[in-house]
Coordinates of C-alpha atoms and ligand atoms in Angstrom, one line a residue:
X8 CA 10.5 -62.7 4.7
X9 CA 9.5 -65.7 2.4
X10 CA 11.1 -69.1 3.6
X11 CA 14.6 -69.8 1.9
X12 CA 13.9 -69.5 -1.4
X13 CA 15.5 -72.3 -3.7
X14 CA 19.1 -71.5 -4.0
X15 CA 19.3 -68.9 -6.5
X16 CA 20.8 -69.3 -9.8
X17 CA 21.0 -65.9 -10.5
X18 CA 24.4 -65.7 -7.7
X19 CA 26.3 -68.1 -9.9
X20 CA 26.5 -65.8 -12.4
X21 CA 28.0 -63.0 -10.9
X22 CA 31.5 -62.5 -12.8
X23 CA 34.9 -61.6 -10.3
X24 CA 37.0 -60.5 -13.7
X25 CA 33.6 -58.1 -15.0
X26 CA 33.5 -56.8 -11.7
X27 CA 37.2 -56.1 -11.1
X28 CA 37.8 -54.7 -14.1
X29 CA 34.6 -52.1 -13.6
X30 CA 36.1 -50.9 -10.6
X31 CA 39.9 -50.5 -12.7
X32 CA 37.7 -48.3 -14.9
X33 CA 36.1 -46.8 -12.3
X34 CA 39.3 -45.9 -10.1
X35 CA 40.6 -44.3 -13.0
X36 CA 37.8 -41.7 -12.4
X37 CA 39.5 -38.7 -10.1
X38 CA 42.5 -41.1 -10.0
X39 CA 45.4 -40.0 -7.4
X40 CA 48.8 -40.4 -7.5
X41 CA 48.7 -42.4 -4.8
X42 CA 47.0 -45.2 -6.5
X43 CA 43.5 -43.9 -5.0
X44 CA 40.6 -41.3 -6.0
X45 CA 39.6 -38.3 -5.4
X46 CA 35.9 -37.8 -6.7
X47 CA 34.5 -35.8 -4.1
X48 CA 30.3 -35.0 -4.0
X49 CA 28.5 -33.0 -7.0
X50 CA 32.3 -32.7 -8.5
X51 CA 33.0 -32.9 -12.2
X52 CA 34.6 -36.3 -11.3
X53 CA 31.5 -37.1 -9.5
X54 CA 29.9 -36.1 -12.8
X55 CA 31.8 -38.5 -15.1
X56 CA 31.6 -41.5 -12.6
X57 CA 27.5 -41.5 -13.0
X58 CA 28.5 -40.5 -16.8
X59 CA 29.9 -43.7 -16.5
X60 CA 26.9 -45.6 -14.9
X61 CA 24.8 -44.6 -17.0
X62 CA 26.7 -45.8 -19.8
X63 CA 27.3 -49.6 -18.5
X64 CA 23.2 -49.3 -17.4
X65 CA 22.3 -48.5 -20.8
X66 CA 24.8 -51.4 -22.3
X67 CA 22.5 -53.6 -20.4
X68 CA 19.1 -52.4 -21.5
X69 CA 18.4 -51.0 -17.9
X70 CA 16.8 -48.0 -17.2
X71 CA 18.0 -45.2 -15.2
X72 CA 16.3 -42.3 -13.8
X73 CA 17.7 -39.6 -11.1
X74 CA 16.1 -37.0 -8.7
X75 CA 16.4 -33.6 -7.3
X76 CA 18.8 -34.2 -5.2
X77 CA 20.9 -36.3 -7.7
X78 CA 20.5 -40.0 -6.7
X79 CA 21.5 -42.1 -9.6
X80 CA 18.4 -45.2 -9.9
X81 CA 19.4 -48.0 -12.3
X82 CA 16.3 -50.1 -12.3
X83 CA 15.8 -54.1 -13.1
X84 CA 12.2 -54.1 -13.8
X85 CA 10.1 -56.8 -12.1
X86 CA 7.2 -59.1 -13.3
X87 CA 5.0 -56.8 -11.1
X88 CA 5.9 -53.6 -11.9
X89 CA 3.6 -51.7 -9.3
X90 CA 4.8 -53.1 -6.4
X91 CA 7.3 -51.2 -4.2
X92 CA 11.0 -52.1 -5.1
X93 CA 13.9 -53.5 -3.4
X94 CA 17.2 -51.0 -3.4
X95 CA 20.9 -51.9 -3.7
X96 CA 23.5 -49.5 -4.0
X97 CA 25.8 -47.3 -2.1
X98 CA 27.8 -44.0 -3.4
X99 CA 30.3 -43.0 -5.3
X100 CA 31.9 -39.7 -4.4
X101 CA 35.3 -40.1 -2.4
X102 CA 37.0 -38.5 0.4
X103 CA 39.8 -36.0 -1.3
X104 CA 42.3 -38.7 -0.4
X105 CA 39.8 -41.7 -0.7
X106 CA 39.8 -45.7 -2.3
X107 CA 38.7 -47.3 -4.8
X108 CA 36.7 -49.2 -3.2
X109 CA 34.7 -46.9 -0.4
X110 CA 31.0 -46.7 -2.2
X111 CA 32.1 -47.7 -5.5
X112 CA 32.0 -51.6 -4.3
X113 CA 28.7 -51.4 -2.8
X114 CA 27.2 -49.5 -6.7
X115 CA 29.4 -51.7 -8.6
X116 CA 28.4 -55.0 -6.5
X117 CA 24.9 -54.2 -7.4
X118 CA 25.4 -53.7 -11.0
X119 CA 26.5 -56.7 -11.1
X120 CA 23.7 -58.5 -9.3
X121 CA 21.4 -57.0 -11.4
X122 CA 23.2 -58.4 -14.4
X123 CA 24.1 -61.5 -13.1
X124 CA 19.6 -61.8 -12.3
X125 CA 19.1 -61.1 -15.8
X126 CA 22.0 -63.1 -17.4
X127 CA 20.3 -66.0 -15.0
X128 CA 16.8 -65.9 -16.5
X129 CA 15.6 -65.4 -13.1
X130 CA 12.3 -62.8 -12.9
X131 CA 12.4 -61.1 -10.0
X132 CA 8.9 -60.4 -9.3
X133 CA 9.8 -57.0 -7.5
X134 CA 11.4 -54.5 -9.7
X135 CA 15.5 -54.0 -8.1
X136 CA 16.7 -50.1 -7.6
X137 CA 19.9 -49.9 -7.4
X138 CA 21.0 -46.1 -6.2
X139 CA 24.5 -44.3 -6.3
X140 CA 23.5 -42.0 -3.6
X141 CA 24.6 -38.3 -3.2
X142 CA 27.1 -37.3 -1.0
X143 CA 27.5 -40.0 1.0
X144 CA 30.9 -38.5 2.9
X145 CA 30.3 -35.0 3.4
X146 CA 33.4 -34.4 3.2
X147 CA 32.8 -31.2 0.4
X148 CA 29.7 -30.4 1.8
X149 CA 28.5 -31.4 4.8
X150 CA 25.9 -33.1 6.3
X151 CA 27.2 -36.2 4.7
X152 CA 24.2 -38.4 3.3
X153 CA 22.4 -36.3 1.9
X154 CA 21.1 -38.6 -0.8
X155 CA 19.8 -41.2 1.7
X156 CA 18.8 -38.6 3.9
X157 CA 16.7 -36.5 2.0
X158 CA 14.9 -39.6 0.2
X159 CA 14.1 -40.9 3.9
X160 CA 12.3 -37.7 4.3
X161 CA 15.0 -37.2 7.1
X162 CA 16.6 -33.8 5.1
X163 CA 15.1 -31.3 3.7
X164 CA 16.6 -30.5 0.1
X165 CA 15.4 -26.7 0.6
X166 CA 17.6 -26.3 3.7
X167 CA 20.7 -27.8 1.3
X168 CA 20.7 -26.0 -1.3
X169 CA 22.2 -22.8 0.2
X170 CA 25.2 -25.0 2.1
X171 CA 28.2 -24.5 0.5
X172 CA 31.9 -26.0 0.4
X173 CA 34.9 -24.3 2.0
X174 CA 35.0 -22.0 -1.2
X175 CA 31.9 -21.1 -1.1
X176 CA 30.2 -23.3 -4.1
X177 CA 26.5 -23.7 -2.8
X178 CA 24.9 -27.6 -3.4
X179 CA 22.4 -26.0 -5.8
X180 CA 24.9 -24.6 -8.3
X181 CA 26.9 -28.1 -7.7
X182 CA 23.8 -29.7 -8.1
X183 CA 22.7 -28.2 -11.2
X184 CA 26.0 -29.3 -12.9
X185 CA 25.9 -32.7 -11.6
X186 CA 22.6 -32.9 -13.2
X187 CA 24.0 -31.4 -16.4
X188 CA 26.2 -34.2 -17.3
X189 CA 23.6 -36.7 -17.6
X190 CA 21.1 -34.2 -19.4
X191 CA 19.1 -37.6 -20.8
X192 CA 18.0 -38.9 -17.3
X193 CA 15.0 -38.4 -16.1
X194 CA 13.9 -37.0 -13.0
X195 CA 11.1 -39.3 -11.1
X196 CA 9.9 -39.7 -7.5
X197 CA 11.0 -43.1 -6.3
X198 CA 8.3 -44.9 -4.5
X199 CA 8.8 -46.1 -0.9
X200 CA 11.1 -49.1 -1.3
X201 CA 10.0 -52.9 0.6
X202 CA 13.9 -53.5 1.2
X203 CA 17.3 -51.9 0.9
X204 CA 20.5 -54.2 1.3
X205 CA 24.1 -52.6 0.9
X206 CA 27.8 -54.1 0.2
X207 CA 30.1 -52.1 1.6
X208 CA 34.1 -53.0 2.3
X209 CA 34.4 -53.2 6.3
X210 CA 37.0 -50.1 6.5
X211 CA 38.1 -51.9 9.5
X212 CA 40.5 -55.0 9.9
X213 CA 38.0 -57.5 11.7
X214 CA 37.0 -59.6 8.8
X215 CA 40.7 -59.6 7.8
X216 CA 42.0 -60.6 11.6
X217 CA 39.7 -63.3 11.8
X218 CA 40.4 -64.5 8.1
X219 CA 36.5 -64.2 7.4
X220 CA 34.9 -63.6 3.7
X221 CA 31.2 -61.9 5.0
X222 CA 30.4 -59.6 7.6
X223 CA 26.7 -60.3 8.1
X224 CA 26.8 -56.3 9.7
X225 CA 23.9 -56.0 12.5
X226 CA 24.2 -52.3 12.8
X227 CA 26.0 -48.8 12.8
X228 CA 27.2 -46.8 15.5
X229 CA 25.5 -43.7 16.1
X230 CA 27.4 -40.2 15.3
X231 CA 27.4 -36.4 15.9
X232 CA 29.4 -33.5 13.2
X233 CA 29.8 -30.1 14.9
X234 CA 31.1 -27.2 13.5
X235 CA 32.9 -25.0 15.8
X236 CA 33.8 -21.1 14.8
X237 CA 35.8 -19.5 17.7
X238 CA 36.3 -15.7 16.7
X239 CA 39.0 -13.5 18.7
X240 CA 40.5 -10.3 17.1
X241 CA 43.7 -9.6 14.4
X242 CA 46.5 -8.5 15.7
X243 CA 50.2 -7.4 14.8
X244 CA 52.5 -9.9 15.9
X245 CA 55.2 -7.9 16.6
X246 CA 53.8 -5.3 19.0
X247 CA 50.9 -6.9 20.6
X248 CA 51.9 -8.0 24.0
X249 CA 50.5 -11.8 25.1
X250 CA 48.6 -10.6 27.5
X251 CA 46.7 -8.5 25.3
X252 CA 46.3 -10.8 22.8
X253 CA 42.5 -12.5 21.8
X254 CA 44.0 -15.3 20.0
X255 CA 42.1 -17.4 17.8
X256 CA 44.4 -20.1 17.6
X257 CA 46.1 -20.5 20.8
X258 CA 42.0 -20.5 21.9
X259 CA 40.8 -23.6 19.6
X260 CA 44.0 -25.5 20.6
X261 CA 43.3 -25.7 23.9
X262 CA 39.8 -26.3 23.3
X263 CA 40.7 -29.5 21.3
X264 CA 43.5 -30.5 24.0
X265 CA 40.6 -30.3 26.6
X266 CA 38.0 -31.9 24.2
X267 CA 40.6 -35.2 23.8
X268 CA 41.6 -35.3 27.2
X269 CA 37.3 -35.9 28.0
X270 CA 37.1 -37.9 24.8
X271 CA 40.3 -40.3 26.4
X272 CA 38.7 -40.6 29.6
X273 CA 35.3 -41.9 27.9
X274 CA 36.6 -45.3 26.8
X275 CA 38.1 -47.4 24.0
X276 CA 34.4 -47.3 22.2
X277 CA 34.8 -43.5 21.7
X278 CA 35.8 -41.8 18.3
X279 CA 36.4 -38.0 18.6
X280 CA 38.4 -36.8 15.4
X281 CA 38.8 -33.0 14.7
X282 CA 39.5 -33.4 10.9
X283 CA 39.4 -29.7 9.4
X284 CA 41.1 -26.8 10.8
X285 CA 40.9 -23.1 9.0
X286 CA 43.3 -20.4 10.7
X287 CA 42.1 -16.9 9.5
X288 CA 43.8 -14.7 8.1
X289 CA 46.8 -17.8 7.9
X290 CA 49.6 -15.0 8.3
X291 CA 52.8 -15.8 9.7
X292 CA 52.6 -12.1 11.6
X293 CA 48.9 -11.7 12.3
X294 CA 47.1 -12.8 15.6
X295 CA 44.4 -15.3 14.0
X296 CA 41.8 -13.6 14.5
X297 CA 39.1 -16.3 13.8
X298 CA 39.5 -20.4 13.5
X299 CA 36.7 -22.9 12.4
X300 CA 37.6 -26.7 12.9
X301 CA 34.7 -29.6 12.5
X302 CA 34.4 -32.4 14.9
X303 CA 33.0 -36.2 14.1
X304 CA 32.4 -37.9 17.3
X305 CA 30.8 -41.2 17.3
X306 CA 30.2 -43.8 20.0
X307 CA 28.1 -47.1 19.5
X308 CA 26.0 -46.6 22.8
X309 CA 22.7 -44.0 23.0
X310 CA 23.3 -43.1 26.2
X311 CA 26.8 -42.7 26.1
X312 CA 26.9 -40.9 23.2
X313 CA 24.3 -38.3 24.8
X314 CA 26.1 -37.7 28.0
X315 CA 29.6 -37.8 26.0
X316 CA 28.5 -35.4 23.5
X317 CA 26.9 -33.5 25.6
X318 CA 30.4 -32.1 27.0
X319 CA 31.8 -31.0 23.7
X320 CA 30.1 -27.2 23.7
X321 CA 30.3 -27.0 27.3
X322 CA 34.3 -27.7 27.2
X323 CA 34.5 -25.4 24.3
X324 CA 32.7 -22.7 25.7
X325 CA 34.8 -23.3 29.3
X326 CA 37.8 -22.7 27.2
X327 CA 37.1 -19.8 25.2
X328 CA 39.1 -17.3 27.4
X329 CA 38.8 -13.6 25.8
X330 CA 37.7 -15.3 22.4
X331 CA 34.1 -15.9 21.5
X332 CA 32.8 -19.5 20.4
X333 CA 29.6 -20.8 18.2
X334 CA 29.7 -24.5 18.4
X335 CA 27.0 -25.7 15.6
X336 CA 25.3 -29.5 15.6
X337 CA 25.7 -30.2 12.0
X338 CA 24.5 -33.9 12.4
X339 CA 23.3 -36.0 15.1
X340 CA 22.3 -39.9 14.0
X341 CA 21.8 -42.3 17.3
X342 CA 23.1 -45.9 16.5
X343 CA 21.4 -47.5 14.3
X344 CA 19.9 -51.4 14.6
X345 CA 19.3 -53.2 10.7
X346 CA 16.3 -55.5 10.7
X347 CA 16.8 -58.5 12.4
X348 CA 14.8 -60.4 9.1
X349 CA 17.4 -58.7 6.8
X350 CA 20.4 -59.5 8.8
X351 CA 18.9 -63.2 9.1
X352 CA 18.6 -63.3 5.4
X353 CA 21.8 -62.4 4.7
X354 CA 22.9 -65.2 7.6
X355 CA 21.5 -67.2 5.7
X356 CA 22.2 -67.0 2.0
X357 CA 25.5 -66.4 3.0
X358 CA 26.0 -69.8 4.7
X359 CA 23.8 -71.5 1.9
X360 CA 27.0 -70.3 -0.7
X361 CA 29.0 -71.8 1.7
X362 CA 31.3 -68.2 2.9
X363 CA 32.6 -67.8 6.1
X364 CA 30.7 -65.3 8.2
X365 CA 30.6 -63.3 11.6
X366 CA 28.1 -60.8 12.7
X367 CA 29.5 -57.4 13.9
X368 CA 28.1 -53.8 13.9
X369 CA 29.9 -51.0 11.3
X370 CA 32.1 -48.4 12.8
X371 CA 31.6 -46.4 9.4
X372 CA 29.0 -44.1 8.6
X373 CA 26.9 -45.5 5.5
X374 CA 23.2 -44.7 3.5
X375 CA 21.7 -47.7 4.9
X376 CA 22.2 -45.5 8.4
X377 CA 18.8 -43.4 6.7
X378 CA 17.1 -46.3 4.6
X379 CA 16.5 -48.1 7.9
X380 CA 14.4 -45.7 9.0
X381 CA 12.1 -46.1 6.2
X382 CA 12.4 -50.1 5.2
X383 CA 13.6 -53.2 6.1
X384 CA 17.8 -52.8 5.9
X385 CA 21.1 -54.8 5.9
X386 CA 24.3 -54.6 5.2
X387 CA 27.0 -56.9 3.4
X388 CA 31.0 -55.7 4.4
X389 CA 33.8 -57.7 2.8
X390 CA 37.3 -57.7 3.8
X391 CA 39.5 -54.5 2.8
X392 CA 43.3 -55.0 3.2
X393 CA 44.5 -54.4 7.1
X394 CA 41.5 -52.5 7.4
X395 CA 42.4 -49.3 5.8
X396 CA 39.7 -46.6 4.2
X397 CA 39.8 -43.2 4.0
X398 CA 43.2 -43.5 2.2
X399 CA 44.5 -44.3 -0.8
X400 CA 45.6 -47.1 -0.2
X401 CA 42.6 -48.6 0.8
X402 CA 42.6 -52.3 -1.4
X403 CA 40.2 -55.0 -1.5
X404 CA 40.6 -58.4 -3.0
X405 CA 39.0 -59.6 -6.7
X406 CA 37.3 -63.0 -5.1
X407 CA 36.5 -61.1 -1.6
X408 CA 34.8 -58.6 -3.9
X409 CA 32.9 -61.1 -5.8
X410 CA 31.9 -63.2 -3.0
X411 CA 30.0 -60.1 -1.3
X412 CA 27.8 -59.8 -4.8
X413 CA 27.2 -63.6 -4.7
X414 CA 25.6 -63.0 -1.7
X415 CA 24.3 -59.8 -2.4
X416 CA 22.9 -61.2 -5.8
X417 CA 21.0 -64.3 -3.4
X418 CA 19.6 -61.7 -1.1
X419 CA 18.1 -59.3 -3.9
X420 CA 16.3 -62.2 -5.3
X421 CA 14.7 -63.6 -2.5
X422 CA 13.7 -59.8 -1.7
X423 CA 12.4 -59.5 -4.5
X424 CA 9.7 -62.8 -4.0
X425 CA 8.8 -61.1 -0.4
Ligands
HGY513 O1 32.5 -41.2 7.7 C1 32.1 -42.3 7.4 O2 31.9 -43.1 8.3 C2 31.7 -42.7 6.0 O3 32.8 -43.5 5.5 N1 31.5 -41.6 5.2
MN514 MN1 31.3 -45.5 2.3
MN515 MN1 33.7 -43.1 3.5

């Protein structure tokens, strides 16, 4: 990394009322009555949000470019085109019940550093990517990333294309509709990237608690998705005596009583949530015959995590009784460490704007989790209001917001100079 680079003008120029008001127009794509959004991955919402992006890109003369597996690239060209570019950006499909801000702060926060650099006058000599990536939640389809993770080489877009939502939609027939919508923008291979840096809100209340403007984030816990299927056999419920019963239901719940009681026992660092829960055939006088709930377990330690996880299918298959289980890894990412030179950087700029600041890790799931196994990568988290995300009423505030794409705006351009 270069030495601190003169203090940029090109962060002065980043506007909090342009910003706000992108994310009002933004929110109002998939809006909920509950005052948040509901865009989920490849959706036709998803399809009018990047509708959207493309629109404000092309306002500012920027040029935008997408690629098999539908990640959005809004580029800021450099003074020396042919060298490898630095990546912003974040995502902006929502959980069903998501907020405005989850994703859509980190793309919006780098379309406004990118206009903010050119408004400035500064040339970045690096061209600047910035990426709405696909899928980020996986919450529609899972494994979630899958933007991030089959641009790091990490996913393969073959063995995506067949997965399908809970109604059977595959990604390639979503896919091919996203990519529909914005029928004017190209496909191109992106070239490896020299740094990526994300602003994120912190979906957790310690920035808030500690009355802090900038997380300076160090890292991301590491996490596991299963899907479990336990399968036992239809019944009626009227002459079937208990005994006889191979009961889907009554099967899975203990399972998940057992699974919490370990997951309890393993410390306050454990997260074990079992957020999906099918019951087939769902009628009030049938023995379920067959029940498929997903688990997200995530721990910040390696080691933990490994022994941890490692009880989930053994406790599940312990538990199966006269049922039959398939416990399937969907996802398994070990924590993840960001560059110390990145998380310096933003150190740094961060205290050279003059924000308060603390270092601490993420306890969300994010892209940068796959960039930083192909580049240099950091992370910039801003407050979000008593730490809620995930639900609608996730809120941020306007000069929070704007503060994280100061700094963000000061970190792009001395990436760029690198
Ligand atoms: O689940 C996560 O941590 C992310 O918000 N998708
Ligand atoms: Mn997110
Ligand atoms: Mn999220």
């Amino acid at each position: 990394m270069s030495s601190p680079s003169a203090p940029s003008s090109a962060w002065a120029a980043v506007d909090e009322r342009r910003l706000w008001a992108r994310h009002e127009k933004m929110a109002r794509i998939g809006a909920t009555p509950g005052g948040g959004v509901n865009r989920q991955a490849l959706s036709p919402e998803d399809a009018a949000a990047r509708q959207l992006m493309v629109r404000w890109a092309q306002d500012l003369d920027l040029t935008t470019a997408t690629d098999p597996i539908g990640n959005l690239y809004v580029r800021l060209p450099g003074t020396e085109a042919g060298l490898a570019p630095v990546l912003t950006g974040s995502h902006l499909d929502s959980q069903p019940t998501g907020g405005r801000f989850d994703g859509t702060y980190g793309v919006l926060a780098g379309l406004e550093a990118l206009q903010a650099i050119r408004q400035s006058g500064v040339q970045p000599r690096r061209p600047i990517d910035l990426v709405a990536w696909t899928n980020e939640e996986g919450s529609r389809f899972l494994p979630g990333c899958m933007g991030s993770g089959v641009f790091s080489g990490l996913m393969s877009i073959e063995e995506l294309r067949p997965a399908t939502d809970w109604n059977g939609t595959t990604v390639e027939s979503a896919l091919a509709t996203l990519h529909a919508a914005t029928p004017d923008v190209p496909t191109y291979a992106a070239p490896p990237p020299h740094a990526y840096l994300e602003a994120h809100i912190e979906q957790g209340p310690l920035l808030e608690t500690a009355d802090t403007t900038i997380g300076v984030v160090t890292g991301i816990q590491g996490a596991r998705r299963y899907a479990v299927e336990v399968t036992g056999e239809e019944a009626h419920a009227g002459t079937t005596p208990l005994k006889n019963r191979r009961d889907a239901l009554r099967t899975a719940i203990t399972m998940v009583a057992e699974l919490n009681r370990e997951m309890e026992a393993g410390g306050e660092a454990v997260r074990f949530t079992v957020g999906r829960f099918d019951v087939e055939p769902g009628s009030p006088n049938t023995v379920p015959g067959r029940v498929q709930f997903s688990i997200d377990f995530r721990h910040p330690d390696l080691t933990a995590m490994k022994q941890l996880g490692g009880r989930i299918e053994p406790i599940c298959q312990a538990n199966a009784g006269s049922c039959s289980v398939y416990v399937q890894l969907i996802d398994d990412m070990p924590p993840t460490a960001f560059a110390p030179a990145v998380v310096d950087l933003v150190d740094r700029q961060t205290a050279a704007l003059g924000y308060s600041k603390m270092r601490l890790p993420s306890g969300a799931g994010h892209d940068a989790m796959y960039l930083a196994r192909v580049c240099p990568t950091g992370m910039i988290f801003v407050p979000c209001e008593k730490g809620i995300s995930h639900n609608e009423a996730e809120n941020a505030k306007p000069d929070d917001l704007a503060a994280g794409a100061r700094v963000l705006t000061a970190c792009l351009v001395e990436l760029t100079d690198a």
